[in-house]
Tab-separated table of C-alpha atoms in Angstrom:
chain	number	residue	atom	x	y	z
D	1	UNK	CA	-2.255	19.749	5.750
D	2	UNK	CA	-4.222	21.106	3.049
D	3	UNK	CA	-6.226	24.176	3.096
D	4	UNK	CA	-8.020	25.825	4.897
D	5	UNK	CA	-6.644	27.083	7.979
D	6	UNK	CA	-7.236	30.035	9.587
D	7	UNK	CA	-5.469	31.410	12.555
D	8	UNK	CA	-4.771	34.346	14.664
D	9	UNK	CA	-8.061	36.818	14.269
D	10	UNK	CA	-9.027	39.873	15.591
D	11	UNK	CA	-11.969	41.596	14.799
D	12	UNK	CA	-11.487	40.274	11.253
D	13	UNK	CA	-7.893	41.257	10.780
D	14	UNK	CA	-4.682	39.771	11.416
D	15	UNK	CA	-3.225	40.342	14.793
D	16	UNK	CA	-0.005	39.114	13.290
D	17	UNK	CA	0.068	39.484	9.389
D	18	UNK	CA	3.786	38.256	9.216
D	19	UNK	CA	3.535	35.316	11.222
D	20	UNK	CA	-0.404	34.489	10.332
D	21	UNK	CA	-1.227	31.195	9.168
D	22	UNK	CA	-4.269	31.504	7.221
D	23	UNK	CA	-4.327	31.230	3.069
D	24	UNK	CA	-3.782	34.795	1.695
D	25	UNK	CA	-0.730	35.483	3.555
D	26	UNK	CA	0.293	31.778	3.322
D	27	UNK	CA	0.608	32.129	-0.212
D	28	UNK	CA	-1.990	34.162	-1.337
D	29	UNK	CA	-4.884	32.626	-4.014
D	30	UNK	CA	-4.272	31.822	-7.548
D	31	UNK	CA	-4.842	28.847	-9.680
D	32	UNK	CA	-4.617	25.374	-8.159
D	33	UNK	CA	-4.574	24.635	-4.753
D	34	UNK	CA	-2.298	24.917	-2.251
D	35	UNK	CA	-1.360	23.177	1.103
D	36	UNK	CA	0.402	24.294	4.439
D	37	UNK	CA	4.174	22.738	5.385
D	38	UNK	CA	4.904	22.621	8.759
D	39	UNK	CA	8.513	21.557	10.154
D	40	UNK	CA	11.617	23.169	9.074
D	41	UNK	CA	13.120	25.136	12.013
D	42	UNK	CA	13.377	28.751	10.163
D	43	UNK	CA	9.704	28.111	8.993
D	44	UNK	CA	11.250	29.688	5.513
D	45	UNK	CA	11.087	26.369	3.521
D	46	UNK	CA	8.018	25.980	4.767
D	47	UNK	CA	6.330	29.283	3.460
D	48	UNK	CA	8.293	28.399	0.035
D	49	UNK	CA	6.702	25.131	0.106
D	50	UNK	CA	3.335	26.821	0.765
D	51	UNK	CA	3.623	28.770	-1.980
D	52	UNK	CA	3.443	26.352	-4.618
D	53	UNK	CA	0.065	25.731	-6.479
D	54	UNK	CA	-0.737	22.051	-7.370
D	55	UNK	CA	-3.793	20.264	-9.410
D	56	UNK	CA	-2.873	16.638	-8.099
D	57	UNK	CA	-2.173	14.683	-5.304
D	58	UNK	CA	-0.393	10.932	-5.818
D	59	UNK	CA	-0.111	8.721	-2.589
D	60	UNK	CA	2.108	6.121	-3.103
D	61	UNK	CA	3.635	5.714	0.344
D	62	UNK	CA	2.685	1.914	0.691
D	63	UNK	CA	0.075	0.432	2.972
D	64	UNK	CA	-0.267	3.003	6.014
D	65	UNK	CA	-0.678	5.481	2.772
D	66	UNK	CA	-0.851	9.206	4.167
D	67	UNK	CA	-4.341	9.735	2.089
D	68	UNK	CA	-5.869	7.060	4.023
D	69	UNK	CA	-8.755	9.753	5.415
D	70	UNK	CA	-9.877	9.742	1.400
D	71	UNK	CA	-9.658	6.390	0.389
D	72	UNK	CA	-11.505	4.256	2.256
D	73	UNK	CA	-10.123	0.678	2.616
D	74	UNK	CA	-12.038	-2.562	2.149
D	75	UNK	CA	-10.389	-5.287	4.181
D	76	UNK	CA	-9.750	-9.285	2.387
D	77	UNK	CA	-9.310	-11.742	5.346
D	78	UNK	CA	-8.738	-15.406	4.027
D	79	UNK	CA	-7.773	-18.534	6.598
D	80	UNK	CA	-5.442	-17.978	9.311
D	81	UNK	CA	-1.864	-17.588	7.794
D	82	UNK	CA	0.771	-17.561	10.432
D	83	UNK	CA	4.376	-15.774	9.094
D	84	UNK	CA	8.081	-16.276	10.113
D	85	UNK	CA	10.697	-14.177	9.327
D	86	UNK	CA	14.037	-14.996	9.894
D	87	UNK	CA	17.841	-13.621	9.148
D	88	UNK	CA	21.093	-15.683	9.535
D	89	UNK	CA	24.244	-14.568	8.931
D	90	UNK	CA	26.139	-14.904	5.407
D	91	UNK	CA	29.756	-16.234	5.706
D	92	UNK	CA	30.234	-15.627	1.847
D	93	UNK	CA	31.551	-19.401	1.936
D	94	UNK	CA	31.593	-21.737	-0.468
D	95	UNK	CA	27.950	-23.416	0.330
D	96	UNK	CA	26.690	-19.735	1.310
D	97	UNK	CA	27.534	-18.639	-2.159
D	98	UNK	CA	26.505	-21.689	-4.058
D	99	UNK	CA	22.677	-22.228	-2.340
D	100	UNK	CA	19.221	-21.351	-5.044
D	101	UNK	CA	17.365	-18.747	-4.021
D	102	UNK	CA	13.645	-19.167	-3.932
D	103	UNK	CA	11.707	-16.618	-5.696
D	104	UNK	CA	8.170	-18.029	-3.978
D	105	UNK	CA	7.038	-21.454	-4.068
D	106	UNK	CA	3.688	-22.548	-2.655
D	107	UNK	CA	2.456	-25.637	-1.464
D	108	UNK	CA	-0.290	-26.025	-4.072
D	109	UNK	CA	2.621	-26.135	-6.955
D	110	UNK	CA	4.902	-28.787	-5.704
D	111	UNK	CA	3.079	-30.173	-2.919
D	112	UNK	CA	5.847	-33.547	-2.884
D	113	UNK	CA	9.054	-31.146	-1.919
D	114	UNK	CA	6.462	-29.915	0.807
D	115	UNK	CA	5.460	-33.212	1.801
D	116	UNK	CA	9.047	-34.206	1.837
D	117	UNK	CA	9.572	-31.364	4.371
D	118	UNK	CA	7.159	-32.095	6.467
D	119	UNK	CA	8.213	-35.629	6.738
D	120	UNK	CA	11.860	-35.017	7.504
D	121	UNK	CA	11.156	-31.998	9.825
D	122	UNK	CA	7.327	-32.387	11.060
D	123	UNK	CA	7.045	-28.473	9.513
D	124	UNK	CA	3.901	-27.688	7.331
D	125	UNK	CA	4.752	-24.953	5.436
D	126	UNK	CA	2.025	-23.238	3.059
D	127	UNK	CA	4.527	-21.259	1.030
D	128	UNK	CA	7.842	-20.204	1.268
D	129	UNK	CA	10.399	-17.450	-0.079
D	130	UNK	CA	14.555	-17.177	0.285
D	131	UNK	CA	16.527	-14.296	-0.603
D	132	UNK	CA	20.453	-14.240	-0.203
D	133	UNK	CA	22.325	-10.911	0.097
D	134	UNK	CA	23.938	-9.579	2.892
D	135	UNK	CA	22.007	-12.336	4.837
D	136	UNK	CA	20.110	-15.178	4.280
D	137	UNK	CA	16.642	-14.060	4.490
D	138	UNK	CA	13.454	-16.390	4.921
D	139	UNK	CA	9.859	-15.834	4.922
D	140	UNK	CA	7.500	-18.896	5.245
D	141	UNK	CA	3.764	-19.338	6.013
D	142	UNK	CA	3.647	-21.775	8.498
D	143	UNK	CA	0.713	-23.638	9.594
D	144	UNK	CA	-0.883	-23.851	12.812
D	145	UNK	CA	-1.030	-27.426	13.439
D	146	UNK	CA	2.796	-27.944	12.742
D	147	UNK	CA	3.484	-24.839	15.119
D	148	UNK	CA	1.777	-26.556	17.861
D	149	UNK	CA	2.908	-30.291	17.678
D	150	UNK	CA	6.864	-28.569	17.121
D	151	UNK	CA	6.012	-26.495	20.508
D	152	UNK	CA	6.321	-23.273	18.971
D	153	UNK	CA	2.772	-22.018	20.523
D	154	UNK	CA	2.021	-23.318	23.471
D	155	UNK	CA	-1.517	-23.929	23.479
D	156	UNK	CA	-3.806	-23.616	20.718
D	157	UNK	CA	-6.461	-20.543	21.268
D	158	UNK	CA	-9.527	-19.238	18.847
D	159	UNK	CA	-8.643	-15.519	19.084
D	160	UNK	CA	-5.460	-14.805	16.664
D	161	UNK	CA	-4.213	-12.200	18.754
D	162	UNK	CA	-4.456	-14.130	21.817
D	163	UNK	CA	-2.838	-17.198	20.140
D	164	UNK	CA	-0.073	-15.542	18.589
D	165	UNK	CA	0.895	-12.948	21.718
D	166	UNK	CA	4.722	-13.573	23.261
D	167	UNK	CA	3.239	-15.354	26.118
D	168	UNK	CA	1.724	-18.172	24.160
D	169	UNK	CA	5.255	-18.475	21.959
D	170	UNK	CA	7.820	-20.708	23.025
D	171	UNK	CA	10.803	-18.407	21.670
D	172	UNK	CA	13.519	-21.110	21.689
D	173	UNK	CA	11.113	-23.773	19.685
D	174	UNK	CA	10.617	-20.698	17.237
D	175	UNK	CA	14.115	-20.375	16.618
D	176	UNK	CA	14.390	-23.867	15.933
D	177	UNK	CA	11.801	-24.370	13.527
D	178	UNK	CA	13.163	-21.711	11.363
D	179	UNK	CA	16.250	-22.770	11.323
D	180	UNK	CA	15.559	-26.254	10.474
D	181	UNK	CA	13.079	-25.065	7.531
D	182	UNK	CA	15.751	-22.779	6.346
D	183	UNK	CA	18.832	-25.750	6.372
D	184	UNK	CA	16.610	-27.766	4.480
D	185	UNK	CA	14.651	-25.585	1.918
D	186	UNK	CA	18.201	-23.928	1.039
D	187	UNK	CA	20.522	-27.028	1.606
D	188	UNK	CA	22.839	-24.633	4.032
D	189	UNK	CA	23.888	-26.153	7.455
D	190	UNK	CA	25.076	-24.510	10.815
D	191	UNK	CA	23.135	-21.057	10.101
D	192	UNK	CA	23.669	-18.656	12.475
D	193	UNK	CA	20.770	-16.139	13.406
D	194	UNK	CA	21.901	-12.862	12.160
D	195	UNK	CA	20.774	-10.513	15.026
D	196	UNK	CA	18.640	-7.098	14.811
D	197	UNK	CA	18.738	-4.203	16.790
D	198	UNK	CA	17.738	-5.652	20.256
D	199	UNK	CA	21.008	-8.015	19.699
D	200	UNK	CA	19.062	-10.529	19.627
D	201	UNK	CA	17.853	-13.265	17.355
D	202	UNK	CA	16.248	-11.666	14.042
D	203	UNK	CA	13.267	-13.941	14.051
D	204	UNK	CA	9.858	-12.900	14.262
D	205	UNK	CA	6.371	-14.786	14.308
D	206	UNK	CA	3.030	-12.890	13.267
D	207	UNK	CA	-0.476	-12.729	11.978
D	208	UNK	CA	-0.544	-12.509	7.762
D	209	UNK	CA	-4.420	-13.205	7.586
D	210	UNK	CA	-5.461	-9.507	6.446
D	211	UNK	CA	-4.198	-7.866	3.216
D	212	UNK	CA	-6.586	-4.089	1.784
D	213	UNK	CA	-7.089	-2.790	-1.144
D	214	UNK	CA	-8.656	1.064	-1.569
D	215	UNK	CA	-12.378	1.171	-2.273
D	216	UNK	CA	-11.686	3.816	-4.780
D	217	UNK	CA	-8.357	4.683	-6.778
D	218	UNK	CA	-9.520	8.238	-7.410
D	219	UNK	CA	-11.617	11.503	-5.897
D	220	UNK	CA	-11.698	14.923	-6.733
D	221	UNK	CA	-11.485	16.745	-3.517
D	222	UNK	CA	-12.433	20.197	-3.172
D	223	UNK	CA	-10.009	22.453	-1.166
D	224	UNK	CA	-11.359	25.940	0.454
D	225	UNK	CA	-8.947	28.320	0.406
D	226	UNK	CA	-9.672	30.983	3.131
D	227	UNK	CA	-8.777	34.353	4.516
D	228	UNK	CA	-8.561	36.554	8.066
D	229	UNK	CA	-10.029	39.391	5.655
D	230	UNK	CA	-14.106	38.761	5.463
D	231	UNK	CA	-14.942	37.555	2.325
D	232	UNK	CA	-11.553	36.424	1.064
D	233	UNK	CA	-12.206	32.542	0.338
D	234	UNK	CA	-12.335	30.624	-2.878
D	235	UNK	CA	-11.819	26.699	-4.094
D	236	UNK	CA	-11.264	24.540	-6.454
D	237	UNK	CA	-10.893	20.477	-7.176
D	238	UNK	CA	-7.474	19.068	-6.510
D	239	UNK	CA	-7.406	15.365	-7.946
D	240	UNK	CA	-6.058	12.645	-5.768
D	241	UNK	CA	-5.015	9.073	-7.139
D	242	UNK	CA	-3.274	5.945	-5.209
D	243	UNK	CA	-0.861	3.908	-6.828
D	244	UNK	CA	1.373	0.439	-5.257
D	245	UNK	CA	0.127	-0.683	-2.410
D	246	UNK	CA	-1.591	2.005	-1.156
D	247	UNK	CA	-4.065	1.222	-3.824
D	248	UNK	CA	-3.031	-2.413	-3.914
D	249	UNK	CA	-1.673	-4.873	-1.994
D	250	UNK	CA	0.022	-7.777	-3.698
D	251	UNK	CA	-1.429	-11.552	-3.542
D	252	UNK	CA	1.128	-14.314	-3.090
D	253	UNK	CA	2.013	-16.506	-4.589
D	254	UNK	CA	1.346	-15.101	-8.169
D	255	UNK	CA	4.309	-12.294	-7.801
D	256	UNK	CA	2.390	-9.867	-8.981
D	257	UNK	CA	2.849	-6.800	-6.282
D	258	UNK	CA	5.667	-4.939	-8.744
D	259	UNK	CA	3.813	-5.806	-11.718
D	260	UNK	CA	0.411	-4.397	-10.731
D	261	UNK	CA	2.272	-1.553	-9.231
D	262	UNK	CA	3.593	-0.696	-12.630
D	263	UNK	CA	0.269	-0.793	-13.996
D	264	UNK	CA	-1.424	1.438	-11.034
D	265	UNK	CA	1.415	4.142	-11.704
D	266	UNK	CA	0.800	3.937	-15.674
D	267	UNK	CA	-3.105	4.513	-14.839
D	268	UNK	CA	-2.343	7.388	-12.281
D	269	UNK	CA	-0.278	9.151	-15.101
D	270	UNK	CA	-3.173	8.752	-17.721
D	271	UNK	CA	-5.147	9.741	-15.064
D	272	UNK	CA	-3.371	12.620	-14.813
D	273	UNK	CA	-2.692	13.583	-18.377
D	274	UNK	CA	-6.811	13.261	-18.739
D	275	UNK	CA	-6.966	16.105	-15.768
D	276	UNK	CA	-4.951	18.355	-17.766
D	277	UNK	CA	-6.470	17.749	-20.849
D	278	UNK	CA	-10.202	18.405	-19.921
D	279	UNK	CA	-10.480	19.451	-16.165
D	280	UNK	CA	-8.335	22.302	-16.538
D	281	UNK	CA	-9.350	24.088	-19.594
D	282	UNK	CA	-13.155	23.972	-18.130
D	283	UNK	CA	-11.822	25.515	-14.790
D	284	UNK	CA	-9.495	27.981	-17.511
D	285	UNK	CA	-13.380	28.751	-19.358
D	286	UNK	CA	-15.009	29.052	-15.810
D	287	UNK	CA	-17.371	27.052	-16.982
D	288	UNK	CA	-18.663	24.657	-13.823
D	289	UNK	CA	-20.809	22.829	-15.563
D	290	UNK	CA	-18.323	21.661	-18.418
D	291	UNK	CA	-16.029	21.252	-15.502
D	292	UNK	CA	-18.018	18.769	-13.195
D	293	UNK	CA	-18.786	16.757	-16.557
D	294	UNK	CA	-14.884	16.345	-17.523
D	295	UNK	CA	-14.321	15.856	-13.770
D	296	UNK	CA	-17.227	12.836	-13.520
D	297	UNK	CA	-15.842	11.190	-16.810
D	298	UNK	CA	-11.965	11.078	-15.709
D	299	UNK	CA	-13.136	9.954	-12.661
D	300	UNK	CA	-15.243	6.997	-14.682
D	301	UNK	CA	-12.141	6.140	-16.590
D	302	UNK	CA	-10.028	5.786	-13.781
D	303	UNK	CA	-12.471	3.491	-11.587
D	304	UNK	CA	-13.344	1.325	-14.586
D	305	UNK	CA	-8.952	1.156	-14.979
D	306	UNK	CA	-8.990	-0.088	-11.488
D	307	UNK	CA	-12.067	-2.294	-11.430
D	308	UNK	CA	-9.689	-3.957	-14.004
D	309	UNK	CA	-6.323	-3.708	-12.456
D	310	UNK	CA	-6.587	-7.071	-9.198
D	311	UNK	CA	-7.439	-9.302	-12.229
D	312	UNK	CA	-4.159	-8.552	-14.280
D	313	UNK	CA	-2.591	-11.713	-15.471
D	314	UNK	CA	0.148	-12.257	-18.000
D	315	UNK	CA	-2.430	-13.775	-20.665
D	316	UNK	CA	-5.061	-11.086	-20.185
D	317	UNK	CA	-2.621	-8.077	-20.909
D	318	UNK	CA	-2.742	-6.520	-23.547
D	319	UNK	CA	1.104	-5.878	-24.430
D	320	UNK	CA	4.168	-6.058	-23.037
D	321	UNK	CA	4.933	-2.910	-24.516
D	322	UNK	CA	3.912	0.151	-22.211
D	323	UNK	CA	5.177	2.808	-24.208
D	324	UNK	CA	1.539	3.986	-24.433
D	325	UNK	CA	-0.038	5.367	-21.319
D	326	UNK	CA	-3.597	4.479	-23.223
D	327	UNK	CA	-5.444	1.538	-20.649
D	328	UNK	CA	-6.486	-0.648	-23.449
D	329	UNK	CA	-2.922	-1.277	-24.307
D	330	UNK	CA	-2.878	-2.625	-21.056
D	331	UNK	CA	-6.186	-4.621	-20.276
D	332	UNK	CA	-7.765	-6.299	-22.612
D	333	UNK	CA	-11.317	-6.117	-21.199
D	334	UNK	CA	-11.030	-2.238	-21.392
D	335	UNK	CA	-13.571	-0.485	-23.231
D	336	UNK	CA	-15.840	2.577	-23.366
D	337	UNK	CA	-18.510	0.677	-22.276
D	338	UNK	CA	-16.864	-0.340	-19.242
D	339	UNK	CA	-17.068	3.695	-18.647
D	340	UNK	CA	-20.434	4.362	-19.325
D	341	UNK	CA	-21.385	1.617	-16.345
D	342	UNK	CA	-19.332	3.261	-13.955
D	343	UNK	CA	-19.954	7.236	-14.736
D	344	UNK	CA	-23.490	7.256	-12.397
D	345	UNK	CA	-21.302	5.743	-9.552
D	346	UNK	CA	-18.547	8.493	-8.983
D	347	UNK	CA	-20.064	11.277	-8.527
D	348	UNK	CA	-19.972	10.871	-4.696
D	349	UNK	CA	-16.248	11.115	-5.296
D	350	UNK	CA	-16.108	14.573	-5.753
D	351	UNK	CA	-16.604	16.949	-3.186
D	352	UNK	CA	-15.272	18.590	0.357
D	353	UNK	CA	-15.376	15.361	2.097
D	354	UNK	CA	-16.410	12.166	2.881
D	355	UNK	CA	-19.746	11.569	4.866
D	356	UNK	CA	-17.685	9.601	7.021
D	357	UNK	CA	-14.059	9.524	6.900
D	358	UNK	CA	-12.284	5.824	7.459
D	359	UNK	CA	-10.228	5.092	10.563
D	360	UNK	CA	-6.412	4.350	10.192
D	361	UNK	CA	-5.263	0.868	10.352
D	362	UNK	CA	-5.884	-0.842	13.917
D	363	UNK	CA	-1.998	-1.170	14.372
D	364	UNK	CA	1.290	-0.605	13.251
D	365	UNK	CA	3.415	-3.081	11.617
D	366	UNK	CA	6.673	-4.598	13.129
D	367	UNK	CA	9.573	-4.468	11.078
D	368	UNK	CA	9.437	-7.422	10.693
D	369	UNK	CA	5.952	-7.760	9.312
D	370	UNK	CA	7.002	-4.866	6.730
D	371	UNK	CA	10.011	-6.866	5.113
D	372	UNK	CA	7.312	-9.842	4.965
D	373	UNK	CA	5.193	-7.659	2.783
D	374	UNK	CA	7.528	-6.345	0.567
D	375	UNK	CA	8.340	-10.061	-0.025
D	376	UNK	CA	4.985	-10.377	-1.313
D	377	UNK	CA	3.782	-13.467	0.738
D	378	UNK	CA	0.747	-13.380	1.713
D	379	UNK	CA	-2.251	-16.383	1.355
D	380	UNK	CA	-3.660	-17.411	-2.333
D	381	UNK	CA	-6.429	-15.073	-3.993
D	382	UNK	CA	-8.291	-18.423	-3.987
D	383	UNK	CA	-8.058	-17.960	-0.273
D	384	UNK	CA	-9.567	-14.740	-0.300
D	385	UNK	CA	-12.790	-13.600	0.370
D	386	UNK	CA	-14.738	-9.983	0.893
């Protein structure tokens, strides 16, 4: 929780100066901010914690990002795309060790081994990953007319949720279809379902239609530090960045969710070096003019980065080498004048708050659905729309 936070008053004063909660006897003002820990037992880590002044702020958590009431989320929804997961056990035979793993392969790239599929098994699979460690681990995007003529839903409904709840999912024709897409995509027979922690079956079956990216990679938030004592307040501009995929998430089948991560966290630390290298000595001169102008043009660098950042390719980059933290020896299409077109656009991004702060994601994702992302399959960017 960052500041402010005032509790325990009377009459102005602290009822309880050793226990009291609010900024000064926190951890007392000084430069940077500062933000209030709450959950060690003792409470002494926490005060430690409390203590420690801090310019920036990097959320890189993943999807259900903890900076989510700052960053806005625009939503990509694309045709339906149905996911399986499934698990089987590895023997560490002969034919365990000896099947291919497959990296990703998508229908649109080698659309006769998909055909072939679909004509020995009746499955329609739009893309399809395999891992093999300490199981065999498949993720496929199935589609919705092979789902129903296997039996795997039971009847065919408009609304996604209503289509794809337990009650419409035959659970035993679920475990057959993935099984018989895993034997022959991987060439292994006889799998066995590994099983997860309800003992049973580690297979799972859910929506994949919806992937997010951040509206905004950057803000400069202000933070109010306050006081029980009248008049004992002050601020200052705390700089907050996303990086992975809580700025990002990954499009499948093009692999690039690490890549583009990379990037993000190379921009955040330019980002960051730009902060210290104009923001600060402003704040240093007390100078708030010179220090909303450094402020406005970091934030123009960083949002013209990003603008740049979901149409990274391995032709349009600049190097391979990213010893540099400079952006244009990572994008190409980089250049001041990129800047100047963004600079009247951010200043909204710098304040107390947000005129309206976004709501958290509508649910939580299975554990299943989490090991699906982090396999990176999703639908096409073709198949993407705003």
């Amino acid at each position: 929780e960052l500041c402010p936070r005032l509790l325990a008053q009377k009459d102005g004063v602290c009822a309880d100066a050793q226990h009291c909660d609010c900024c000064c006897h926190s951890h007392g003002f000084g430069d940077g901010a500062k933000a209030h820990f709450v959950g060690s037992e003792s409470g002494a880590e926490d005060r430690e914690l409390s203590a420690e002044a801090f310019d920036i702020v990097i959320g890189s958590d993943g999807r259900r990002n903890t900076l989510f009431q700052d960053f806005p989320r625009k939503e990509f929804r694309g045709k339906l795309a149905i996911a399986i997961t499934a698990n089987f056990v590895n023997r560490r035979g002969e034919s365990d060790v000896r099947a291919v793993e497959i990296s990703g392969v998508s229908y649109i790239y080698n659309q006769k081994w998909f055909r072939a599929l679909f004509d020995d098994t009746r499955i329609a699979l739009e893309n399809i990953c395999y891992y093999s460690d300490e199981t065999h681990y498949f993720v496929m995007t199935a589609t919705k007319a092979s789902l129903l003529a296997r039996g795997v839903l039971r009847t065919d409904l408009a609304e996604t949720h209503l289509l794809l709840d337990d009650a419409n999912i035959n659970r035993e024709e679920l475990l057959r279809y993935a099984r018989d897409a895993a034997e022959w995509t991987s060439g292994l027979r006889d799998l066995e379902f590994a099983l997860n922690g309800s003992q049973s079956p580690d297979v799972a079956l859910f929506d994949f239609t919806s992937v997010y990216a951040a509206r905004n990679a950057s803000r400069a938030k202000q933070i109010r530090t306050t006081c029980c004592a009248p008049g004992g307040e002050a601020s200052t501009h705390v700089l907050m960045l996303l990086t992975g995929d809580s700025l990002l998430e990954p499009f499948w089948p093009t692999g690039s969710g690490a890549g583009r991560g990379f990037l993000s966290a190379l921009d955040a630390a330019y980002t960051a070096l730009q902060w210290a290298l104009r923001v600060l000595p402003a704040r240093r001169l007390e100078d708030p003019r010179a220090e909303m102008d450094a402020m406005v043009e970091v934030l123009a660098e960083r949002e013209s980065v990003y603008r740049l950042l979901a149409q990274t390719t391995p032709e349009n980059i600049s190097s391979k080498d990213f010893s540099s933290l400079l952006p244009q020896n990572r994008y190409k299409k980089w250049t001041k004048s990129a800047v100047n077109e963004v600079r009247p656009q951010v200043r909204h991004l710098i304040g107390f708050r947000l005129a309206a702060p976004p709501p958290p994601l509508p649910h939580r994702q299975s554990l299943a659905a989490k090991r699906a992302r982090r396999a990176t399959v999703a639908v096409t960017s073709r198949d993407l729309k705003d």
